[in-house]
PDB file of C-alpha atoms in Angstrom:
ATOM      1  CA  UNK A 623      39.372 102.927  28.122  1.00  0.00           C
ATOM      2  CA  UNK A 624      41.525 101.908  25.053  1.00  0.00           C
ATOM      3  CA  UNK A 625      40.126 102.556  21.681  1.00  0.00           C
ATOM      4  CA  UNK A 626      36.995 100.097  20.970  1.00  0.00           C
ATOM      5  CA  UNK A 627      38.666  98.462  17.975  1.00  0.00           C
ATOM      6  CA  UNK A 628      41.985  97.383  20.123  1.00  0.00           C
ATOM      7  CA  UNK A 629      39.021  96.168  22.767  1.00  0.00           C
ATOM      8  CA  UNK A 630      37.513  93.926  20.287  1.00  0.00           C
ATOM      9  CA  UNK A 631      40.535  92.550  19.097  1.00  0.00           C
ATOM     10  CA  UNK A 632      41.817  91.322  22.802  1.00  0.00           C
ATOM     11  CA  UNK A 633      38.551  90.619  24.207  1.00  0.00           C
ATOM     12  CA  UNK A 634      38.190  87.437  21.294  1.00  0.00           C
ATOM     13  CA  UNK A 635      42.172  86.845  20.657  1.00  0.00           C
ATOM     14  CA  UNK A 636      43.105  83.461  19.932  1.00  0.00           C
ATOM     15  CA  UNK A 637      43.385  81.306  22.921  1.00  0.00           C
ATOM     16  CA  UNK A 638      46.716  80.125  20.820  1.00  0.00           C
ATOM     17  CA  UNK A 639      47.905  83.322  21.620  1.00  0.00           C
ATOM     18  CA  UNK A 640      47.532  83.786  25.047  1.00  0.00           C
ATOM     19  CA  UNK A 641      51.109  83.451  26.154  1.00  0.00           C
ATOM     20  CA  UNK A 642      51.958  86.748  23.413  1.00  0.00           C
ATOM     21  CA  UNK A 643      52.056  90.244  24.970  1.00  0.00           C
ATOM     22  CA  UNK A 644      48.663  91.251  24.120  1.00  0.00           C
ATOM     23  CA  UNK A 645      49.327  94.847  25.863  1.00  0.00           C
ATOM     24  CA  UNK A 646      50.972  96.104  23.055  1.00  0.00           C
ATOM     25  CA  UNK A 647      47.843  97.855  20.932  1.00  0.00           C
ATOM     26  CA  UNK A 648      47.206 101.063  18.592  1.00  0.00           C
ATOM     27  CA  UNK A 649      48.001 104.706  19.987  1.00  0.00           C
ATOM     28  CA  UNK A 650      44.372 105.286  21.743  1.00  0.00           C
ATOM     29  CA  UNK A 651      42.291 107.269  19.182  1.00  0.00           C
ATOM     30  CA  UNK A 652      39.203 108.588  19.422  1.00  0.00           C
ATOM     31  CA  UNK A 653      38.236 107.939  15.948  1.00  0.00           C
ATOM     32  CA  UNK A 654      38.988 105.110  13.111  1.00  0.00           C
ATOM     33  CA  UNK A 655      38.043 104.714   9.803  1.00  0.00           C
ATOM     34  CA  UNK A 656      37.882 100.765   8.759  1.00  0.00           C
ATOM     35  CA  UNK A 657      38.457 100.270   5.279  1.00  0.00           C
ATOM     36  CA  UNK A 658      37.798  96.864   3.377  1.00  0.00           C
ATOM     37  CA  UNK A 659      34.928  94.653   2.462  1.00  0.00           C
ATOM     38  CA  UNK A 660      31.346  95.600   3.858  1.00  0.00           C
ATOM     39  CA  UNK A 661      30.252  92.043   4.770  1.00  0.00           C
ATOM     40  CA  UNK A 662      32.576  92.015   6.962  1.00  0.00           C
ATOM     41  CA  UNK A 663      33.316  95.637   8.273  1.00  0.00           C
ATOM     42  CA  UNK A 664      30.138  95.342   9.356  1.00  0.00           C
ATOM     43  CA  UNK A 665      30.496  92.352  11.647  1.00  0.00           C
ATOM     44  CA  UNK A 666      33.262  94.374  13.052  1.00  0.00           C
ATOM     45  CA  UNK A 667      31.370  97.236  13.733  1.00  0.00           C
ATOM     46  CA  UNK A 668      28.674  95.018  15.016  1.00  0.00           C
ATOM     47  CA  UNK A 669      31.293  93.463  17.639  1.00  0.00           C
ATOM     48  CA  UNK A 670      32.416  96.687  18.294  1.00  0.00           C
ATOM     49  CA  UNK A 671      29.399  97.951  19.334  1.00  0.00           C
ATOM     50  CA  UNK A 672      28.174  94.670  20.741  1.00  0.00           C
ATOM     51  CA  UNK A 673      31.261  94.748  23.165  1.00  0.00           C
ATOM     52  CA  UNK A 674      30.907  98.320  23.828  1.00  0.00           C
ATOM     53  CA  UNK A 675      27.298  97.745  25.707  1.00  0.00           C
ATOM     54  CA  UNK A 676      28.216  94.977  26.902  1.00  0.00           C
ATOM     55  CA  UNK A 677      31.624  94.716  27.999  1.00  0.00           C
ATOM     56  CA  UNK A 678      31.986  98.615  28.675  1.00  0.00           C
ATOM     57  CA  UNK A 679      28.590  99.395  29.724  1.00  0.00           C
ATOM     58  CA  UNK A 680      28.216 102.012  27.600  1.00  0.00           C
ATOM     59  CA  UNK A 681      25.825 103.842  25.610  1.00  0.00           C
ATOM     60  CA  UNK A 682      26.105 103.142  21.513  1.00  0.00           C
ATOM     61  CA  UNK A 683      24.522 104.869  18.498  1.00  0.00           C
ATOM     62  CA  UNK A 684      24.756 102.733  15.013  1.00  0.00           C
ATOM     63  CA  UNK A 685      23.902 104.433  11.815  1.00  0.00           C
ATOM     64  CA  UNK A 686      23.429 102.392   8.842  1.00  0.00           C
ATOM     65  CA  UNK A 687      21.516 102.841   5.344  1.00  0.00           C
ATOM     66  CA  UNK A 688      20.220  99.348   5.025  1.00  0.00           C
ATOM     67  CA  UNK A 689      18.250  97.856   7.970  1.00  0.00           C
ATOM     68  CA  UNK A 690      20.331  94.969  10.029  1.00  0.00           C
ATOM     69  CA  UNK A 691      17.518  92.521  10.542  1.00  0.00           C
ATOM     70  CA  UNK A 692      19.863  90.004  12.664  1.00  0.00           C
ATOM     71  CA  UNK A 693      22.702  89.569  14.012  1.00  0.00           C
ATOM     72  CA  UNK A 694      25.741  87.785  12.058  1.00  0.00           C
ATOM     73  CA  UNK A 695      26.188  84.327  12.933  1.00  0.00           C
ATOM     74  CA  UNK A 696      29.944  84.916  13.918  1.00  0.00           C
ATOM     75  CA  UNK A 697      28.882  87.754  16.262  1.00  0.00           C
ATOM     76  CA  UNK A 698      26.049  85.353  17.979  1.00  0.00           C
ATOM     77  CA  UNK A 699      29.610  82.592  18.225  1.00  0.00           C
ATOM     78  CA  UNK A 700      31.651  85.871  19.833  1.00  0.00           C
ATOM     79  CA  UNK A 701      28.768  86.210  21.866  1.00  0.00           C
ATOM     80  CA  UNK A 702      26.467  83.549  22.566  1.00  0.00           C
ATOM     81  CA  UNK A 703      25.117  84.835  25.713  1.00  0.00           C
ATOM     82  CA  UNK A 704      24.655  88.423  24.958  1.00  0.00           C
ATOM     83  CA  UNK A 705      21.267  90.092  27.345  1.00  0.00           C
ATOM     84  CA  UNK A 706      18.707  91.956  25.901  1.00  0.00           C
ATOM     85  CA  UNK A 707      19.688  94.362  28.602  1.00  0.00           C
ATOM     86  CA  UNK A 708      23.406  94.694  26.422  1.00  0.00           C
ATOM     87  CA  UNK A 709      21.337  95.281  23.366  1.00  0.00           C
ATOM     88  CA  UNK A 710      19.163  97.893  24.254  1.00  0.00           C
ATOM     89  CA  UNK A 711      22.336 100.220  25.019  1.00  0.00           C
ATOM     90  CA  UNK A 712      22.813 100.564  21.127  1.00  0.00           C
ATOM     91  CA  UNK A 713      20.458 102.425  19.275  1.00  0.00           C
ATOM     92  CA  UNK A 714      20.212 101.749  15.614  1.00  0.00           C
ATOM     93  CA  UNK A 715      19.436 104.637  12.923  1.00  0.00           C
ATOM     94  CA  UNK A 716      18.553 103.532   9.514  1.00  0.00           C
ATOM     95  CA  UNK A 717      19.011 107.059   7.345  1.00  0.00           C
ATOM     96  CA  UNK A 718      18.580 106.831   4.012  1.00  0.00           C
ATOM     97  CA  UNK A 719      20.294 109.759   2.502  1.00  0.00           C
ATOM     98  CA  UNK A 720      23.299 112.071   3.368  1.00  0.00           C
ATOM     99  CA  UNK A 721      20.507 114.700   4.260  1.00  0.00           C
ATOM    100  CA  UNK A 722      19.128 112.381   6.544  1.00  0.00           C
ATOM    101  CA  UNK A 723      22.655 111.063   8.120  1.00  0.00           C
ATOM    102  CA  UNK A 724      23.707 114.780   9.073  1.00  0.00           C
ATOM    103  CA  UNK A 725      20.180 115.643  10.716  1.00  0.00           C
ATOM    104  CA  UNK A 726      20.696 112.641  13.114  1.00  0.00           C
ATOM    105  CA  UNK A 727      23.736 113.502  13.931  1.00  0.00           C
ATOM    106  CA  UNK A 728      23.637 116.784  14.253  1.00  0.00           C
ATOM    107  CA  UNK A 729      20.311 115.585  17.106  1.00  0.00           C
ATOM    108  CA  UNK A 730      22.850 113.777  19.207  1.00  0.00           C
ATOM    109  CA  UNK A 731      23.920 117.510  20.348  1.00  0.00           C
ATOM    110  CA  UNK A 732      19.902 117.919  21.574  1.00  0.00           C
ATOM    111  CA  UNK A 733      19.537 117.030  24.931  1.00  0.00           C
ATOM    112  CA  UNK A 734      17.340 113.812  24.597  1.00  0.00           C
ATOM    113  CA  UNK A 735      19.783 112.313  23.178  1.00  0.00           C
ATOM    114  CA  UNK A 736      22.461 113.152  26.116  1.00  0.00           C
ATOM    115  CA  UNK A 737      19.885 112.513  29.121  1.00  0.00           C
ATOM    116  CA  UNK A 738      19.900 109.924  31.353  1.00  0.00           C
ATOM    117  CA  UNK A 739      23.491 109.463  29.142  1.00  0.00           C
ATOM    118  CA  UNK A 740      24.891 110.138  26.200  1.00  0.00           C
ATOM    119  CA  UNK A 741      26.681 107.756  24.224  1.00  0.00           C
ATOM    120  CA  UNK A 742      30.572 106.976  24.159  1.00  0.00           C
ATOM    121  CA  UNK A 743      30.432 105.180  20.832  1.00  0.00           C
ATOM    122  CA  UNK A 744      29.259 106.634  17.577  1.00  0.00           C
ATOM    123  CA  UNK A 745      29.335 104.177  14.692  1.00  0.00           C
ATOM    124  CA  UNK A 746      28.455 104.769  10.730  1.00  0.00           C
ATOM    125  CA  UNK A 747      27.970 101.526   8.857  1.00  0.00           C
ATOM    126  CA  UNK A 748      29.544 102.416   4.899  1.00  0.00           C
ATOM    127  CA  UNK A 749      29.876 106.186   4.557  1.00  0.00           C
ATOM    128  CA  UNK A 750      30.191 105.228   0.696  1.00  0.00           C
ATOM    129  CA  UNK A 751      26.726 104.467   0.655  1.00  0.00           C
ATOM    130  CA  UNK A 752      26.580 108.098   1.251  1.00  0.00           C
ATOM    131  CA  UNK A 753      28.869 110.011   0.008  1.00  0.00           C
ATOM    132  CA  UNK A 754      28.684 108.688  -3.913  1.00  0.00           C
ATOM    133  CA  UNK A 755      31.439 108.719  -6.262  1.00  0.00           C
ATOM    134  CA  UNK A 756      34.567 110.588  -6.372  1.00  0.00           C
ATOM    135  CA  UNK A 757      33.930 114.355  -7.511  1.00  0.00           C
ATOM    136  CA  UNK A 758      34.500 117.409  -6.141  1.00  0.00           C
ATOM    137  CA  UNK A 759      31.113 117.901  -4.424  1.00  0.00           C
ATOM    138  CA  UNK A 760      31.777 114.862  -2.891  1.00  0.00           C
ATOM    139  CA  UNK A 761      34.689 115.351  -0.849  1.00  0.00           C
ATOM    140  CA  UNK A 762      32.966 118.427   0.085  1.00  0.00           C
ATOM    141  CA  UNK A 763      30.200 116.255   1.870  1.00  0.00           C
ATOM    142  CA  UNK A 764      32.870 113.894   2.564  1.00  0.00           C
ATOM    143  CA  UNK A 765      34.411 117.036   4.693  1.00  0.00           C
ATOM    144  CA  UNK A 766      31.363 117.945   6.020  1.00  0.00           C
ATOM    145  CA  UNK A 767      29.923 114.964   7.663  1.00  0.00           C
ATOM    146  CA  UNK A 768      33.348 113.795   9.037  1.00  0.00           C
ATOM    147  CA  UNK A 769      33.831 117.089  10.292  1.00  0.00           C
ATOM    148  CA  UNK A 770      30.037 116.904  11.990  1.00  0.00           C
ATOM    149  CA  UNK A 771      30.712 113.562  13.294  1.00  0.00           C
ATOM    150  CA  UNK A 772      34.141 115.006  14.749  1.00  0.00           C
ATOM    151  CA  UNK A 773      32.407 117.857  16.502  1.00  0.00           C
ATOM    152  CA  UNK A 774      29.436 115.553  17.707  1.00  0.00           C
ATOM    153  CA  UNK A 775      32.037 113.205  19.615  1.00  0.00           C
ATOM    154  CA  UNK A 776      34.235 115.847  20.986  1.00  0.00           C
ATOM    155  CA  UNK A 777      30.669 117.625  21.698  1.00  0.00           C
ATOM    156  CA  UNK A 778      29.790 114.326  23.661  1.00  0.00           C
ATOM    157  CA  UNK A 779      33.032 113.584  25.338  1.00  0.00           C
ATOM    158  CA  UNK A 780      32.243 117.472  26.993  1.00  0.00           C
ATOM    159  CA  UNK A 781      28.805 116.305  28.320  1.00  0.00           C
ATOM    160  CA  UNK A 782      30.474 113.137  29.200  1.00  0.00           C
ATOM    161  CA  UNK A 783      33.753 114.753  31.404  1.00  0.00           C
ATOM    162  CA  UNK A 784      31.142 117.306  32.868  1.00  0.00           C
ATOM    163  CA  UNK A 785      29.042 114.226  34.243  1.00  0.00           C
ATOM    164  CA  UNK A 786      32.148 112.468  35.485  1.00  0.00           C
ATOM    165  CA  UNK A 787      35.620 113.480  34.855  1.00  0.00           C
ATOM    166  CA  UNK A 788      37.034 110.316  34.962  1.00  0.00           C
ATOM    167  CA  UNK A 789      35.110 109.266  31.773  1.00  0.00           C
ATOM    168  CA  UNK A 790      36.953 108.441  28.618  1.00  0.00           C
ATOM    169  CA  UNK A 791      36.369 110.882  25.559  1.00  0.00           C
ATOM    170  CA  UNK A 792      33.423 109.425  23.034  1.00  0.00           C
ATOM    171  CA  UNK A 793      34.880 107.104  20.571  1.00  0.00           C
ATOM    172  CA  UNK A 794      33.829 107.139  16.420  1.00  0.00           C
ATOM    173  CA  UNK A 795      34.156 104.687  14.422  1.00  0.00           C
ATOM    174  CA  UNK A 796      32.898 104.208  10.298  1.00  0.00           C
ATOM    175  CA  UNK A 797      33.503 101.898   7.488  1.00  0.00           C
ATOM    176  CA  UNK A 798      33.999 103.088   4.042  1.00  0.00           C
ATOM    177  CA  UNK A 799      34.708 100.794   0.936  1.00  0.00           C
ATOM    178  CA  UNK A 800      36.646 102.294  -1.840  1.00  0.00           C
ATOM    179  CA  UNK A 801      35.363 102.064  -5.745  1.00  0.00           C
ATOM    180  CA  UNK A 802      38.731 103.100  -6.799  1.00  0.00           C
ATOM    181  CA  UNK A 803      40.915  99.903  -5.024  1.00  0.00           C
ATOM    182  CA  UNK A 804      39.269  96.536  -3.158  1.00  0.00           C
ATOM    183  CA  UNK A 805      42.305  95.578  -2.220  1.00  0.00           C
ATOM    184  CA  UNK A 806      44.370  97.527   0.259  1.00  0.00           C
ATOM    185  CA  UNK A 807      47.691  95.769   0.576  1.00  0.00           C
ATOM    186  CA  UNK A 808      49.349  96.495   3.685  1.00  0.00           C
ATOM    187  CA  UNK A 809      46.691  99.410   4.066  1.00  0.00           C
ATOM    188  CA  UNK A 810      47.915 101.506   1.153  1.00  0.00           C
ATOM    189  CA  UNK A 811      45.667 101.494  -1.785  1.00  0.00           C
ATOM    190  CA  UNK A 812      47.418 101.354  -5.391  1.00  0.00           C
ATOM    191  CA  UNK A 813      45.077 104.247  -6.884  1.00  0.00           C
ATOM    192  CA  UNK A 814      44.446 107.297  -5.402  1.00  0.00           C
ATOM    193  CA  UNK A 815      40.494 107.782  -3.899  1.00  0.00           C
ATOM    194  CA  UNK A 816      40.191 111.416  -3.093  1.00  0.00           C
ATOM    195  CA  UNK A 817      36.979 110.711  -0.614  1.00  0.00           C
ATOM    196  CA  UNK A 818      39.677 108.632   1.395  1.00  0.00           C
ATOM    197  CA  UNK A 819      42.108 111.155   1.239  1.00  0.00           C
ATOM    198  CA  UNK A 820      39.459 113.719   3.136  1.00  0.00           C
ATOM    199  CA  UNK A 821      38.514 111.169   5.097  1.00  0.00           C
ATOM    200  CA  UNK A 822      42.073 110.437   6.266  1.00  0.00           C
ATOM    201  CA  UNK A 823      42.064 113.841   7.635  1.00  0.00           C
ATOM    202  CA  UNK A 824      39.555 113.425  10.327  1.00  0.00           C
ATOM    203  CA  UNK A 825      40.190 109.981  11.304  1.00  0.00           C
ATOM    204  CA  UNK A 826      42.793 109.670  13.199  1.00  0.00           C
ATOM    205  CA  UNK A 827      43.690 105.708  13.114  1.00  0.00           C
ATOM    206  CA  UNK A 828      43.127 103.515   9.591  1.00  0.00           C
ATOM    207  CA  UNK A 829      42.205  99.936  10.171  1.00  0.00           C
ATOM    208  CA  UNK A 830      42.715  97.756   6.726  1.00  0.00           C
ATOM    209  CA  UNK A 831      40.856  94.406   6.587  1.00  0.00           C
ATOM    210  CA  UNK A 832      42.593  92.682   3.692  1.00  0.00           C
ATOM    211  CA  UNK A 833      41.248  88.949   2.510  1.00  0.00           C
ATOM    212  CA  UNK A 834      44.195  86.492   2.267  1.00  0.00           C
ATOM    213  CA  UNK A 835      43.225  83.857  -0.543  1.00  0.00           C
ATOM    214  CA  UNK A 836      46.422  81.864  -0.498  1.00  0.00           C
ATOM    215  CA  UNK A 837      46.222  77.879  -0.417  1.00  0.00           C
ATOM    216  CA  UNK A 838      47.999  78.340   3.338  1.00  0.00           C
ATOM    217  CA  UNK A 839      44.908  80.053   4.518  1.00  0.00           C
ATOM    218  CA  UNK A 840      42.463  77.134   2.885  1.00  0.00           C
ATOM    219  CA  UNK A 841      44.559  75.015   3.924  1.00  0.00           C
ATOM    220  CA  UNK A 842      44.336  75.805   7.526  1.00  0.00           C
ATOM    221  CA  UNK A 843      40.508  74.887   7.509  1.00  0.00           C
ATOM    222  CA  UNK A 844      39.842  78.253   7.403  1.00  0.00           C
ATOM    223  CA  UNK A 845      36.724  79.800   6.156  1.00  0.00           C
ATOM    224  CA  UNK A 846      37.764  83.239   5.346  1.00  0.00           C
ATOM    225  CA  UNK A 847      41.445  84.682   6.706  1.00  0.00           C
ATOM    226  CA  UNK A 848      41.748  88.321   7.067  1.00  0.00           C
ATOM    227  CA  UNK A 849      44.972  90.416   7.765  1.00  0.00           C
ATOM    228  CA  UNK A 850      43.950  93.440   9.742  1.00  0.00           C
ATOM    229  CA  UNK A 851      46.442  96.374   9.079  1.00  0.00           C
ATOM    230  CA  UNK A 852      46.153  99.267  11.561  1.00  0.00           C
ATOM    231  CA  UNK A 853      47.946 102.530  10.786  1.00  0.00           C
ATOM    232  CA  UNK A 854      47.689 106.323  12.422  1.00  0.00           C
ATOM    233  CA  UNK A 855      46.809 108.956  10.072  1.00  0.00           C
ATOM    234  CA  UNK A 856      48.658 112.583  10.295  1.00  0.00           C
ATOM    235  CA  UNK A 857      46.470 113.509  12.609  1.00  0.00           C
ATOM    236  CA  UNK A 858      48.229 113.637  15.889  1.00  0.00           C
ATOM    237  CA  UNK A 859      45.949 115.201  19.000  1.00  0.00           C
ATOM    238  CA  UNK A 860      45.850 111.922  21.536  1.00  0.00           C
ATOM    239  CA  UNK A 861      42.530 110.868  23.218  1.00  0.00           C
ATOM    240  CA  UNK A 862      44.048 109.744  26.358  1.00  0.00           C
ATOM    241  CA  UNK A 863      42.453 110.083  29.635  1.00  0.00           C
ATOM    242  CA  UNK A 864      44.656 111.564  32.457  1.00  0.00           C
ATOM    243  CA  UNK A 865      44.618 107.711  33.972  1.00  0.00           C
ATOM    244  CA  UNK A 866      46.089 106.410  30.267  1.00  0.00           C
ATOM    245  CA  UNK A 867      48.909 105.754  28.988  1.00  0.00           C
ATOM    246  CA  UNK A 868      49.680 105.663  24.972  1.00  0.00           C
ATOM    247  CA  UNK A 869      50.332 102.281  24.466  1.00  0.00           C
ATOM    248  CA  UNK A 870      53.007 101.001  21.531  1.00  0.00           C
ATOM    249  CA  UNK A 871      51.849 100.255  17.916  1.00  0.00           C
ATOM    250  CA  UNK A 872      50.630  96.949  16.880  1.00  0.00           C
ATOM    251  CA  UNK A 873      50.818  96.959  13.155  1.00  0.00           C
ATOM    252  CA  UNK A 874      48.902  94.130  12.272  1.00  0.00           C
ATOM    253  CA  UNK A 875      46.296  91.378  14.039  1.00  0.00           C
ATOM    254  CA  UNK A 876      44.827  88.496  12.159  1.00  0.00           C
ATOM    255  CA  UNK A 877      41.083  87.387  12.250  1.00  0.00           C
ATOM    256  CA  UNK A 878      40.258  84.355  11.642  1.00  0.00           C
ATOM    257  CA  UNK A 879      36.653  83.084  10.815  1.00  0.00           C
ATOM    258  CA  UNK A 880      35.985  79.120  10.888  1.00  0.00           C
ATOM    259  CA  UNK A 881      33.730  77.025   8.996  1.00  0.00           C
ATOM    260  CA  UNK A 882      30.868  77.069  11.668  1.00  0.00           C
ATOM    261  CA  UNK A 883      31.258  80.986  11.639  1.00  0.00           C
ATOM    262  CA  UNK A 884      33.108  82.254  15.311  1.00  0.00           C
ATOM    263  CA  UNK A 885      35.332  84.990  14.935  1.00  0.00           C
ATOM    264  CA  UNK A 886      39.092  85.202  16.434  1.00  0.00           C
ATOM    265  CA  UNK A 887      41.703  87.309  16.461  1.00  0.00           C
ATOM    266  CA  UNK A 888      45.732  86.956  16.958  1.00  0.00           C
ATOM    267  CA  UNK A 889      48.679  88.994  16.727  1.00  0.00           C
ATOM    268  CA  UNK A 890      50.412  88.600  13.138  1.00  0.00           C
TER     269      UNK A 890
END
């Protein structure tokens, strides 16, 4: 199984870019941090997870601060016939506090959360929400709850292998929005964020949505154009099964969303 974000991107590319090798994706990682707006990170966590259960079968845990009471409107285009069956492999957490975010993950090591199976996909819907500004004590709880997260997925992936050994590692995936810099051009920000830098050092693949406002993009009949910038961090370790191979780097995808809403995604 290639990383959940490449997934996404391929499963709803552009049928305008069907005849483009669409086997060249990101290193497989087990975990990505995706920076950028939180309208839409969250859409793209949404379709991550959605595609997960769905297209992967798999089990899916979504933590988020602020209840989702419906599903976006471009995630309903992705999918319009998506099963209740699909849905109820993703369990949604609503904690409201850092506290509360670390006790629920920490319970995904406690066996009713592992039995019949435990989940491949971990998402966490803006860790800002959590984490606060940009102090010290911060990226101390920054540290902590990527490291917990880290150590809950490779804890999983063990449960996973020891069920069937052919089973791909459990995958992690958050959103975090920076106060320092909106605007990550190219996936660098221009001011340093020291939550991101810790945060860098867990996650081992960035993904950058950045908003293109030019008059080309408006111009196409475009709703919203985003440039989607995907870079590996220093960490290094790869999260390939034995049956994988590391696949070349695509630097950067395009999504585009139309006026009535759907969702697409080419190779820039």
């Amino acid at each position: 199984m290639t990383d959940i974000l490449t997934g996404v991107f391929r499963t709803f590319t552009s049928k305008t870019d069907v005849k483009k090798d669409l086997t060249v994706v990101p290193a497989s990682a087990c975990s990505a941090l995706l920076l950028g707006d939180s309208s839409i990170s969250r859409s793209v966590l949404l379709l991550s997870a959605v595609t997960a259960a769905s297209e992967l079968g798999v089990r899916v845990v979504f933590f988020a601060q602020t209840q989702i009471q419906s599903l976006p409107v471009s995630l309903k285009k992705c999918v319009p016939s998506l099963s209740p069956e699909s849905l109820k492999k993703i369990k949604f957490s609503y904690p409201r506090t850092l506290e509360e975010l670390l006790q629920q993950v920490a319970s995904l090591h406690e066996s009713q959360n592992t039995s019949p199976t435990p989940p491949s996909l971990i998402i966490v819907d803006r860790l800002e929400g959590y984490l606060g500004g940009t102090h010290s004590g911060d990226k101390s709880s920054a540290a902590h709850l990527s490291a917990l997260l880290c150590d809950s997925a490779a804890f999983l992936t063990q449960i996973l292998k020891e069920r069937s050994p052919s089973s791909a590692p459990c995958r992690l995936i958050a959103s975090y929005r920076s106060e320092v810099d909106s605007d990550y051009a190219g996936g660098e920000s221009s001011a340093t964020d020291h939550i991101l830098d810790v945060l860098d050092r867990y996650f081992q693949m960035r993904c950058t949505l950045d908003r293109d406002r030019s008059y080309e993009a408006a111009a196409a009949g475009l709703q919203e154009l985003w440039h989607v910038y995907l870079s590996a961090s220093s960490i290094t370790e790869d999260c390939t099964t034995d049956s994988e191979t590391r696949p070349a780097v695509a630097k950067e995808w395009q999504l585009l969303i139309s006026a009535d809403g759907s969702m697409e995604f080419k190779m820039a």
